[in-house]
mmCIF file of C-alpha atoms and ligand atoms in Angstrom:
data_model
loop_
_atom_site.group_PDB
_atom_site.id
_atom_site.type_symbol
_atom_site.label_atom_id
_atom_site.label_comp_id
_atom_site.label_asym_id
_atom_site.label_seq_id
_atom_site.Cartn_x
_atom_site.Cartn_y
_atom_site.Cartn_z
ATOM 1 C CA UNK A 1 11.785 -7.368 4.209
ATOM 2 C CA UNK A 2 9.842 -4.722 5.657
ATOM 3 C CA UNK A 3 12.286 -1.863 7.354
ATOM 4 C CA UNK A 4 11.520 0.414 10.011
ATOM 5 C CA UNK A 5 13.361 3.044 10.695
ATOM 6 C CA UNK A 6 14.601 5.100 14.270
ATOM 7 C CA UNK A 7 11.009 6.515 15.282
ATOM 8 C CA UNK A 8 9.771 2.890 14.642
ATOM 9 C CA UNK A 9 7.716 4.120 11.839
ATOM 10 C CA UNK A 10 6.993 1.559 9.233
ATOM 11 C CA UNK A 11 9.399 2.420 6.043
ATOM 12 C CA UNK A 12 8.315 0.837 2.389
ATOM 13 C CA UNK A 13 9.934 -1.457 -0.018
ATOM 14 C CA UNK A 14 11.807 0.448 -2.750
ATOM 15 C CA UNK A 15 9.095 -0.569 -5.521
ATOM 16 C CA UNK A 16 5.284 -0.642 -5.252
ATOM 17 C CA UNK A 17 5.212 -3.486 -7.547
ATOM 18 C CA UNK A 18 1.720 -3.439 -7.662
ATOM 19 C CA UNK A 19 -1.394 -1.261 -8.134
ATOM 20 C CA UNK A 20 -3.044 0.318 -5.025
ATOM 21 C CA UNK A 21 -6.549 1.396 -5.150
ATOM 22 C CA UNK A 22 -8.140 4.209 -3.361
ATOM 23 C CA UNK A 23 -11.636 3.319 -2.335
ATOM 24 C CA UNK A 24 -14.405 5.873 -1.302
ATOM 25 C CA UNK A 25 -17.204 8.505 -0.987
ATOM 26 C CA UNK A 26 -15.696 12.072 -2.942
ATOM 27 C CA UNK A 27 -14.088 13.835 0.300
ATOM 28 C CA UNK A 28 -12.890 10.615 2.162
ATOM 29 C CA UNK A 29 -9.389 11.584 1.540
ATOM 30 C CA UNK A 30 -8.324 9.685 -1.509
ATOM 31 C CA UNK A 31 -6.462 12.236 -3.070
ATOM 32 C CA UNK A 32 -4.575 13.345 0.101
ATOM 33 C CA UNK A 33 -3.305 9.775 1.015
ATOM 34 C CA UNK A 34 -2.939 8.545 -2.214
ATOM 35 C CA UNK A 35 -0.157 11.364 -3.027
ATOM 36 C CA UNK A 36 1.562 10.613 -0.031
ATOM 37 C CA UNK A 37 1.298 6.559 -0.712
ATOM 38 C CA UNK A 38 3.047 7.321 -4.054
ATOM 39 C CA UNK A 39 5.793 9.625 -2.867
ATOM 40 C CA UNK A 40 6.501 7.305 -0.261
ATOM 41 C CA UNK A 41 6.864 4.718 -2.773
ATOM 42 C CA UNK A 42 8.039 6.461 -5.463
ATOM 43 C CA UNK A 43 5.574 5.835 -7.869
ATOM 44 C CA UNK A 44 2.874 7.508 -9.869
ATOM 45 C CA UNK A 45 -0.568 9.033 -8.837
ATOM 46 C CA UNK A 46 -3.190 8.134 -11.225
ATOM 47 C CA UNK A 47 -6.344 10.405 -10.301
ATOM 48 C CA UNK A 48 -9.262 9.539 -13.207
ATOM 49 C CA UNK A 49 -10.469 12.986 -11.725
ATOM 50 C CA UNK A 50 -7.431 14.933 -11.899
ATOM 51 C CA UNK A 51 -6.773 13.108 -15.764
ATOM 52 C CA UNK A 52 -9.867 14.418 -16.878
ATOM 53 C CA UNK A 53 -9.429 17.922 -15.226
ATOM 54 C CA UNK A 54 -6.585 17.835 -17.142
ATOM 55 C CA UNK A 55 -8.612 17.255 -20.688
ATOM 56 C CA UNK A 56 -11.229 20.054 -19.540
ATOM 57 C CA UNK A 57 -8.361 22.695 -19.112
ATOM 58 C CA UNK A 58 -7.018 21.850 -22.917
ATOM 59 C CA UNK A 59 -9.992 21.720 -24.656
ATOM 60 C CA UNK A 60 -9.375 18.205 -25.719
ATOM 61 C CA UNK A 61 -12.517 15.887 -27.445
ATOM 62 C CA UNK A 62 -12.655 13.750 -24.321
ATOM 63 C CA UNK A 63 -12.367 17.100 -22.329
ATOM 64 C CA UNK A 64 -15.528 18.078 -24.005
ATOM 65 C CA UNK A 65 -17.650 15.285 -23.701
ATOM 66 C CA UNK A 66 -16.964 14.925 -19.895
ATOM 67 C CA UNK A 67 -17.207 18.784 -19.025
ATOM 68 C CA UNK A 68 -20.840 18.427 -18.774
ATOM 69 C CA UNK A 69 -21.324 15.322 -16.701
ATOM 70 C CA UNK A 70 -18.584 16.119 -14.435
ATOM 71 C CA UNK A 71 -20.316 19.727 -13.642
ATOM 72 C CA UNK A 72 -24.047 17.618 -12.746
ATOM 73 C CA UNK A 73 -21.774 15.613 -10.733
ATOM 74 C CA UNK A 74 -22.302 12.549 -13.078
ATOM 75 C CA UNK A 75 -19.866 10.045 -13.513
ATOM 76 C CA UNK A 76 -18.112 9.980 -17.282
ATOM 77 C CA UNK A 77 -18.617 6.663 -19.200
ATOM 78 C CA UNK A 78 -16.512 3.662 -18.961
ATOM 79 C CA UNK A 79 -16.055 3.887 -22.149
ATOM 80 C CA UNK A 80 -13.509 7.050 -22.144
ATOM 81 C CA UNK A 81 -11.865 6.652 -18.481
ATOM 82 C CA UNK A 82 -10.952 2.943 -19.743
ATOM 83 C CA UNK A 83 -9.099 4.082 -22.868
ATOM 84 C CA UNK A 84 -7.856 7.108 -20.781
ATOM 85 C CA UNK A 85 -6.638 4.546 -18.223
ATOM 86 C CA UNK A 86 -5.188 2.032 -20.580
ATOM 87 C CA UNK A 87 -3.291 4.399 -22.371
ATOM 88 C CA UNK A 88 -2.021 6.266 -18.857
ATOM 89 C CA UNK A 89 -0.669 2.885 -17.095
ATOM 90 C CA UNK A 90 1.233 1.797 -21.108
ATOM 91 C CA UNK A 91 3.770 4.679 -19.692
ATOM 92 C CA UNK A 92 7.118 3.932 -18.157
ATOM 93 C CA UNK A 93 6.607 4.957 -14.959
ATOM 94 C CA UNK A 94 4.215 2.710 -14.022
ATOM 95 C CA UNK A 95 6.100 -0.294 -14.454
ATOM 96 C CA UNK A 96 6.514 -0.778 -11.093
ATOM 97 C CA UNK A 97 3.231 -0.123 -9.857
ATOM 98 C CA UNK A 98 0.992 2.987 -9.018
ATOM 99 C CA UNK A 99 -1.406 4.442 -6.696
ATOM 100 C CA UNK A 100 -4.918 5.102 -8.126
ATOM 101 C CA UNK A 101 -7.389 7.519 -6.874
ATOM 102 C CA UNK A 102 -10.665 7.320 -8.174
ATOM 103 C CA UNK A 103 -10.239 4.484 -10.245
ATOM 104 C CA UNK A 104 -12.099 1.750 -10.657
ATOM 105 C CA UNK A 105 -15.590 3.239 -9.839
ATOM 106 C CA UNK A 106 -17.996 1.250 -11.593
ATOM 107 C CA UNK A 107 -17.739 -3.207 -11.505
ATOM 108 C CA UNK A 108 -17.232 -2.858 -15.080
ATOM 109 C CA UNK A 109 -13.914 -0.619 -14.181
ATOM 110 C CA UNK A 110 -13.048 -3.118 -11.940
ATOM 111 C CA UNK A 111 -13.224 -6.072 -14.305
ATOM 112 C CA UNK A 112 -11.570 -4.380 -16.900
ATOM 113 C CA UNK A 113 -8.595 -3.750 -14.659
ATOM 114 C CA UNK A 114 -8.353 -7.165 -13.204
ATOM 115 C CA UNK A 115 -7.714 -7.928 -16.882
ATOM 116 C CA UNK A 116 -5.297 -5.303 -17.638
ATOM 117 C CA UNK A 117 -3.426 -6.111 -14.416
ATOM 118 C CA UNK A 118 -3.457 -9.586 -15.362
ATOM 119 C CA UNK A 119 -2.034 -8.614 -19.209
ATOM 120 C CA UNK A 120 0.648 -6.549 -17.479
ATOM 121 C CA UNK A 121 1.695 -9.188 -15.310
ATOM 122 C CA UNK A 122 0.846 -7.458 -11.844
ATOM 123 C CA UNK A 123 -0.107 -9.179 -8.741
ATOM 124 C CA UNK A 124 -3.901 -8.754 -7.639
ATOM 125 C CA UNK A 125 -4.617 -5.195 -6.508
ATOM 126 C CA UNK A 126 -4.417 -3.939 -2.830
ATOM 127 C CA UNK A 127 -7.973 -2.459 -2.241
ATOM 128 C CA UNK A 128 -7.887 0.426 0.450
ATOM 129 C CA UNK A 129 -11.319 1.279 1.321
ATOM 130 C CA UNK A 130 -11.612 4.749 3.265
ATOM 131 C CA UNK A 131 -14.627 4.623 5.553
ATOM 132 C CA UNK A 132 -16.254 7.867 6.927
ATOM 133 C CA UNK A 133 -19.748 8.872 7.514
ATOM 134 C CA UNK A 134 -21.468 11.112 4.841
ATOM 135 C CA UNK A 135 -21.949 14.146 7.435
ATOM 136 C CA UNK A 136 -18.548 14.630 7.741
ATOM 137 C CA UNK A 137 -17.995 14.494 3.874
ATOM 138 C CA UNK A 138 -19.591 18.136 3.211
ATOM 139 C CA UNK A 139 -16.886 20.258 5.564
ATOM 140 C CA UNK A 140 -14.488 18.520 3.910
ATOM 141 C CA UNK A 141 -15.562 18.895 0.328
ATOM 142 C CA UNK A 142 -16.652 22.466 0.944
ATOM 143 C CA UNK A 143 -13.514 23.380 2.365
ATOM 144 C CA UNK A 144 -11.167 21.769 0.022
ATOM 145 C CA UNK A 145 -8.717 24.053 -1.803
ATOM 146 C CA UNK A 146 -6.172 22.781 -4.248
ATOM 147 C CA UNK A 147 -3.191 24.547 -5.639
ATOM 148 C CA UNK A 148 -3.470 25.165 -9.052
ATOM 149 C CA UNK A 149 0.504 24.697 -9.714
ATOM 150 C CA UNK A 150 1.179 21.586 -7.425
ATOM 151 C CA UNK A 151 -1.988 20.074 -6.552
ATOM 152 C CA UNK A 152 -1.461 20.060 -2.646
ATOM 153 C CA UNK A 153 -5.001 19.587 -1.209
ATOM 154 C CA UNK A 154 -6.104 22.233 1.450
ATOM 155 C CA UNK A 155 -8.838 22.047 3.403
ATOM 156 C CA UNK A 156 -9.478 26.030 4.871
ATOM 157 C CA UNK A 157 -11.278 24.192 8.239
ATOM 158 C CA UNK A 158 -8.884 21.417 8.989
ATOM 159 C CA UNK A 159 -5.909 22.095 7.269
ATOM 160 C CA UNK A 160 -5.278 26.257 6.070
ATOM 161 C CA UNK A 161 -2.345 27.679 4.194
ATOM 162 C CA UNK A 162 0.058 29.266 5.978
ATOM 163 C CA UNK A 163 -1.187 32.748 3.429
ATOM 164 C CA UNK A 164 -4.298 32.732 3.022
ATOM 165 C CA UNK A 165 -4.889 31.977 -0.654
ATOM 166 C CA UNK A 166 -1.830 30.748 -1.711
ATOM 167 C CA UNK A 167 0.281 26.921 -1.195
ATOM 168 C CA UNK A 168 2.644 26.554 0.950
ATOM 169 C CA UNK A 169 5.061 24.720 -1.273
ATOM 170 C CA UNK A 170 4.606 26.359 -4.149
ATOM 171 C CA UNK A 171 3.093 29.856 -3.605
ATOM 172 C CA UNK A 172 0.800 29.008 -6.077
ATOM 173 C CA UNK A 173 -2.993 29.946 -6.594
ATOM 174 C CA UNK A 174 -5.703 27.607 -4.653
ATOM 175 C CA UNK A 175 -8.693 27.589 -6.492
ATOM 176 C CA UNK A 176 -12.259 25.661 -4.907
ATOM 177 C CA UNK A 177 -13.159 22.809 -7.564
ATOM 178 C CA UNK A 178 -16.280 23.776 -9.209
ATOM 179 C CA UNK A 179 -18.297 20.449 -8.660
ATOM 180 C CA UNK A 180 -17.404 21.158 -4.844
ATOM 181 C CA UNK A 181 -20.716 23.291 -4.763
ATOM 182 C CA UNK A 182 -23.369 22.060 -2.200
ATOM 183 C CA UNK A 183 -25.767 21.429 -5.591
ATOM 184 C CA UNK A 184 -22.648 19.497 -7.366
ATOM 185 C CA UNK A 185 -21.930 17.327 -4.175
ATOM 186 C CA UNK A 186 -25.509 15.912 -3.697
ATOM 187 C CA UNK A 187 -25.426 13.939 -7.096
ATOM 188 C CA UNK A 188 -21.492 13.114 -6.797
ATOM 189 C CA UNK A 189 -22.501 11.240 -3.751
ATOM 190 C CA UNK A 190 -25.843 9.377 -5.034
ATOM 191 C CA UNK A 191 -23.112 8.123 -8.414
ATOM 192 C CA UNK A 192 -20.761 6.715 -5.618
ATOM 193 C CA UNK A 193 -23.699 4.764 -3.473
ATOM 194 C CA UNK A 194 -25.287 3.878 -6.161
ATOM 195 C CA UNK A 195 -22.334 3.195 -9.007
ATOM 196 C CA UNK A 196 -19.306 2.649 -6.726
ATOM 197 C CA UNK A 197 -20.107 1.515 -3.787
ATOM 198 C CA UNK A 198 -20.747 -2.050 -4.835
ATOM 199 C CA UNK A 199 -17.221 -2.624 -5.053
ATOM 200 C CA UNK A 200 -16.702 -2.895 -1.548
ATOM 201 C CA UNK A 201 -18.758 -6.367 -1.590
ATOM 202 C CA UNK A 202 -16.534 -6.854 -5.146
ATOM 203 C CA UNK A 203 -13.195 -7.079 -3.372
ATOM 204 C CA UNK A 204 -13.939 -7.849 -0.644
ATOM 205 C CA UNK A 205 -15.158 -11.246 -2.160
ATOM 206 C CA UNK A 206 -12.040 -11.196 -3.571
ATOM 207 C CA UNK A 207 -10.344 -10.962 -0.117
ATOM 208 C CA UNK A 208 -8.579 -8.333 -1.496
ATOM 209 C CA UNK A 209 -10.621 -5.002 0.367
ATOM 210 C CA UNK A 210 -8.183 -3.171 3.381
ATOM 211 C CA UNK A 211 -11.221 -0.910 5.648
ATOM 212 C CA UNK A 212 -9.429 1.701 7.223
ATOM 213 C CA UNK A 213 -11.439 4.629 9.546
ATOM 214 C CA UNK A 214 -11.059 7.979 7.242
ATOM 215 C CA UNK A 215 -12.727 10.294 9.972
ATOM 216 C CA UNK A 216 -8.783 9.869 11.767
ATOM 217 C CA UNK A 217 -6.502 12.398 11.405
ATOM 218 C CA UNK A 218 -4.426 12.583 7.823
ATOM 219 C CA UNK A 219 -1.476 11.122 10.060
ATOM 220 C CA UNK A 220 -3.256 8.573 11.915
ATOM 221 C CA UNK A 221 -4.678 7.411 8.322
ATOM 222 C CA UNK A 222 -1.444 7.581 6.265
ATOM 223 C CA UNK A 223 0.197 5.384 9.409
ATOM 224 C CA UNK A 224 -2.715 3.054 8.754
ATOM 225 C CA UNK A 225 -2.575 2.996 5.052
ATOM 226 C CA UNK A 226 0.903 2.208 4.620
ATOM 227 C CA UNK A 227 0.601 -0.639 7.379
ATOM 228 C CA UNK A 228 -2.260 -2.152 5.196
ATOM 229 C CA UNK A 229 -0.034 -1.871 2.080
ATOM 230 C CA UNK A 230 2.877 -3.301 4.009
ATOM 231 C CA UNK A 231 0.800 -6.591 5.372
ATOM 232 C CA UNK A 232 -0.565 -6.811 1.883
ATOM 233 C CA UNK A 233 2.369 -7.221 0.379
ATOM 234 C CA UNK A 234 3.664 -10.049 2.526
ATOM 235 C CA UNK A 235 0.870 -11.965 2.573
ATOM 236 C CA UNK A 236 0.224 -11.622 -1.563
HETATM 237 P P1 AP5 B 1 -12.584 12.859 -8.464
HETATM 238 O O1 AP5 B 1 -11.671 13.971 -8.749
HETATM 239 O O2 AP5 B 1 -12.062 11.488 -8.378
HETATM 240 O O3 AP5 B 1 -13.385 13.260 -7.151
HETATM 241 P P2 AP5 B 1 -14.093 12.368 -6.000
HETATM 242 O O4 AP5 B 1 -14.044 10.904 -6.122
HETATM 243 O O5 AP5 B 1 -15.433 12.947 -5.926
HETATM 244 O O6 AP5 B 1 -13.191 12.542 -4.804
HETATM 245 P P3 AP5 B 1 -12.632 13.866 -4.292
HETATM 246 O O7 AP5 B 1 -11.424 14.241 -5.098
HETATM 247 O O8 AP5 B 1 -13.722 14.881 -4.216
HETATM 248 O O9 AP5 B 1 -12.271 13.524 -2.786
HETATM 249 P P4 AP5 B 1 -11.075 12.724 -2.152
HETATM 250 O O10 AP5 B 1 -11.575 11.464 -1.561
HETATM 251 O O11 AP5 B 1 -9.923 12.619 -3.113
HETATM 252 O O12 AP5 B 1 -10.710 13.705 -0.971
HETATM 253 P P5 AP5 B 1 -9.439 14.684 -0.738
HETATM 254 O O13 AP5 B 1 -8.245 13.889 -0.406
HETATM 255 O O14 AP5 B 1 -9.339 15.699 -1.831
HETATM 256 O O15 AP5 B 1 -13.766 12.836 -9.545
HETATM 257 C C1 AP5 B 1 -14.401 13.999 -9.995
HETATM 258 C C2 AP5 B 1 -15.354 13.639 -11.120
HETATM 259 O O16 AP5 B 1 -14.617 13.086 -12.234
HETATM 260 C C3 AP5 B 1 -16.398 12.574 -10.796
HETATM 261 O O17 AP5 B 1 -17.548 13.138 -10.195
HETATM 262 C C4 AP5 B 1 -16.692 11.995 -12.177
HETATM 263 O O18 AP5 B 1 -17.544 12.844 -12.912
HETATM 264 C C5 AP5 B 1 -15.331 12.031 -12.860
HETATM 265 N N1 AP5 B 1 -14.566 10.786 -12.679
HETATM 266 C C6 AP5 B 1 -13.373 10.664 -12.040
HETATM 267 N N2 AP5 B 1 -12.963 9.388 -12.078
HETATM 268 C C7 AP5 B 1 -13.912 8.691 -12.768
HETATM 269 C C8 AP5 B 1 -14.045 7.329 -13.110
HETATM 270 N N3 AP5 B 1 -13.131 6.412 -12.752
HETATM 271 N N4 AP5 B 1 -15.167 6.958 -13.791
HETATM 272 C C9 AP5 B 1 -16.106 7.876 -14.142
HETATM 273 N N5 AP5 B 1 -16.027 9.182 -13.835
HETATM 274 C C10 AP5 B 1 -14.932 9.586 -13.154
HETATM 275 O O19 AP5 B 1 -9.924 15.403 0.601
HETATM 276 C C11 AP5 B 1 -11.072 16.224 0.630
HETATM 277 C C12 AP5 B 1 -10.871 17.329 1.692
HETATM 278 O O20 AP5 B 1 -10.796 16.721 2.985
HETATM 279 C C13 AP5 B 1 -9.577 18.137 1.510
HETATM 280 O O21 AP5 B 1 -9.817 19.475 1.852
HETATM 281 C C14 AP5 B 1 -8.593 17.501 2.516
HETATM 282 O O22 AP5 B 1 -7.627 18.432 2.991
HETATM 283 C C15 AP5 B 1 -9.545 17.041 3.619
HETATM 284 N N6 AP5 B 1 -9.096 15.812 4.293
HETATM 285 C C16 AP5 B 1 -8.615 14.682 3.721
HETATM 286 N N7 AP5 B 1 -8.340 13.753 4.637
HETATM 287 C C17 AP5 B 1 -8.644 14.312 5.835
HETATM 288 C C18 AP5 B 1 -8.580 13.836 7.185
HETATM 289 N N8 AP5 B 1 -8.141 12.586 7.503
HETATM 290 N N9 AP5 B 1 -8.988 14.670 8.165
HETATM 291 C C19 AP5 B 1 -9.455 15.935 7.881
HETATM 292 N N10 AP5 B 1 -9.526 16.435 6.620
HETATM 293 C C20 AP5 B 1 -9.133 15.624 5.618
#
């Protein structure tokens, strides 16, 4: 049963019990409302970006190989992010559910999910696609600052630290992602129209795609997102 709590705000289900995806252009907001989505819930943020950061910064073999195509704004083969993903969602925490970010971005992702879903005995997928227009996307991507400790997501335009410089949780070091560069972002948004953006027509054939207005305020889209998740989940 769905709870709601003094305010009237909608309140979640204990468990996830599912996976929710995080569909959109780099800069829609994925990262920011898919943290929140998994606190909420309790579960565990799976950012393919933030996973391979992760490589990069310890020198690993997959590290390596996607350094390069990550700086030229590429996107890394399905062949690594699927074993990377495989391996990620085998852990304990995600047995009941998660929130991805990033992930699937190709229709071969997708596929290859539906079937790992399937093997793990998870209902279909809730599918939140964040919609924005691309001029927007630049301020945002520009302006982006992430703590280096944490991860909290800054934006120095929309939404500054309270120091300049340093998180407000945390007081740890924000530091500008490098393929946030006006060269880097051009190519990271040709990969998603041309590579990832066909999986809005995917799920939504599968009746399984949630559009949402990502040009709203973080609050207005969280509210959004969670009611989305919420309806899903009775319906499904
Ligand atoms: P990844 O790290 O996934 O980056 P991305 O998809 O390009 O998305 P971003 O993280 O840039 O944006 P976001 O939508 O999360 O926005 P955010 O919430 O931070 O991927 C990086 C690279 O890794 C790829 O290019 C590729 O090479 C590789 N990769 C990753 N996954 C892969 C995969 N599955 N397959 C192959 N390659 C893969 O917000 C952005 C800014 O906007 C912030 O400053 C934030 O504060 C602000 N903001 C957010 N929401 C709002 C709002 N409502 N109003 C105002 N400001 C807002």
């Amino acid at each position: 049963m769905e709870a709601r709590g003094a305010a009237g705000e909608v309140r979640p289900q204990e468990y996830l019990d599912r996976a929710v995806i995080f569909l959109g252009p780099p800069g829609a907001g994925k990262g920011t409302q898919a943290k929140v989505l998994a606190k909420q819930f309790g579960a565990p943020h799976l950012s393919t970006g933030d996973m391979l950061r992760e490589h990069i910064e310890h020198g690993t073999s997959l590290g390596m190989q996607a350094q390069p195509i990550m700086s030229r704004g590429e996107l890394v083969p399905d062949s690594l992010v699927l074993k990377m993903v495989a391996h990620r969602i085998e852990r304990r925490d995600c047995i009941h559910g998660f929130v991805f970010d990033g992930f699937p971005r190709t229709v071969a992702q997708a596929q290859y999910l539906g079937q790992l879903l399937v093997e793990h005995g998870f209902p279909r997928p809730i599918v939140i696609h964040l919609v924005i227009d691309l001029p927007l996307l630049m301020k945002r991507l520009t302006g982006r600052r992430v703590c280096k400790v944490g991860g909290e997501i800054y934006n120095i335009f929309d939404r500054p630290p309270k120091v300049a410089g340093r998180c407000d949780n945390d007081g740890g070091e924000l530091m500008q992602r490098v393929d946030d560069s006006e060269e880097v972002i051009a190519p990271r948004l040709s990969a998603y129209e041309k590579q990832t953006s066909p999986l809005v027509a995917y799920y939504k054939r599968l009746g399984l795609l949630h559009q949402i207005d990502a040009a709203k305020s973080v609050d207005e889209v969280k509210q959004q997102v969670l009611e989305s998740v919420m309806s899903a989940r009775r319906t499904h």
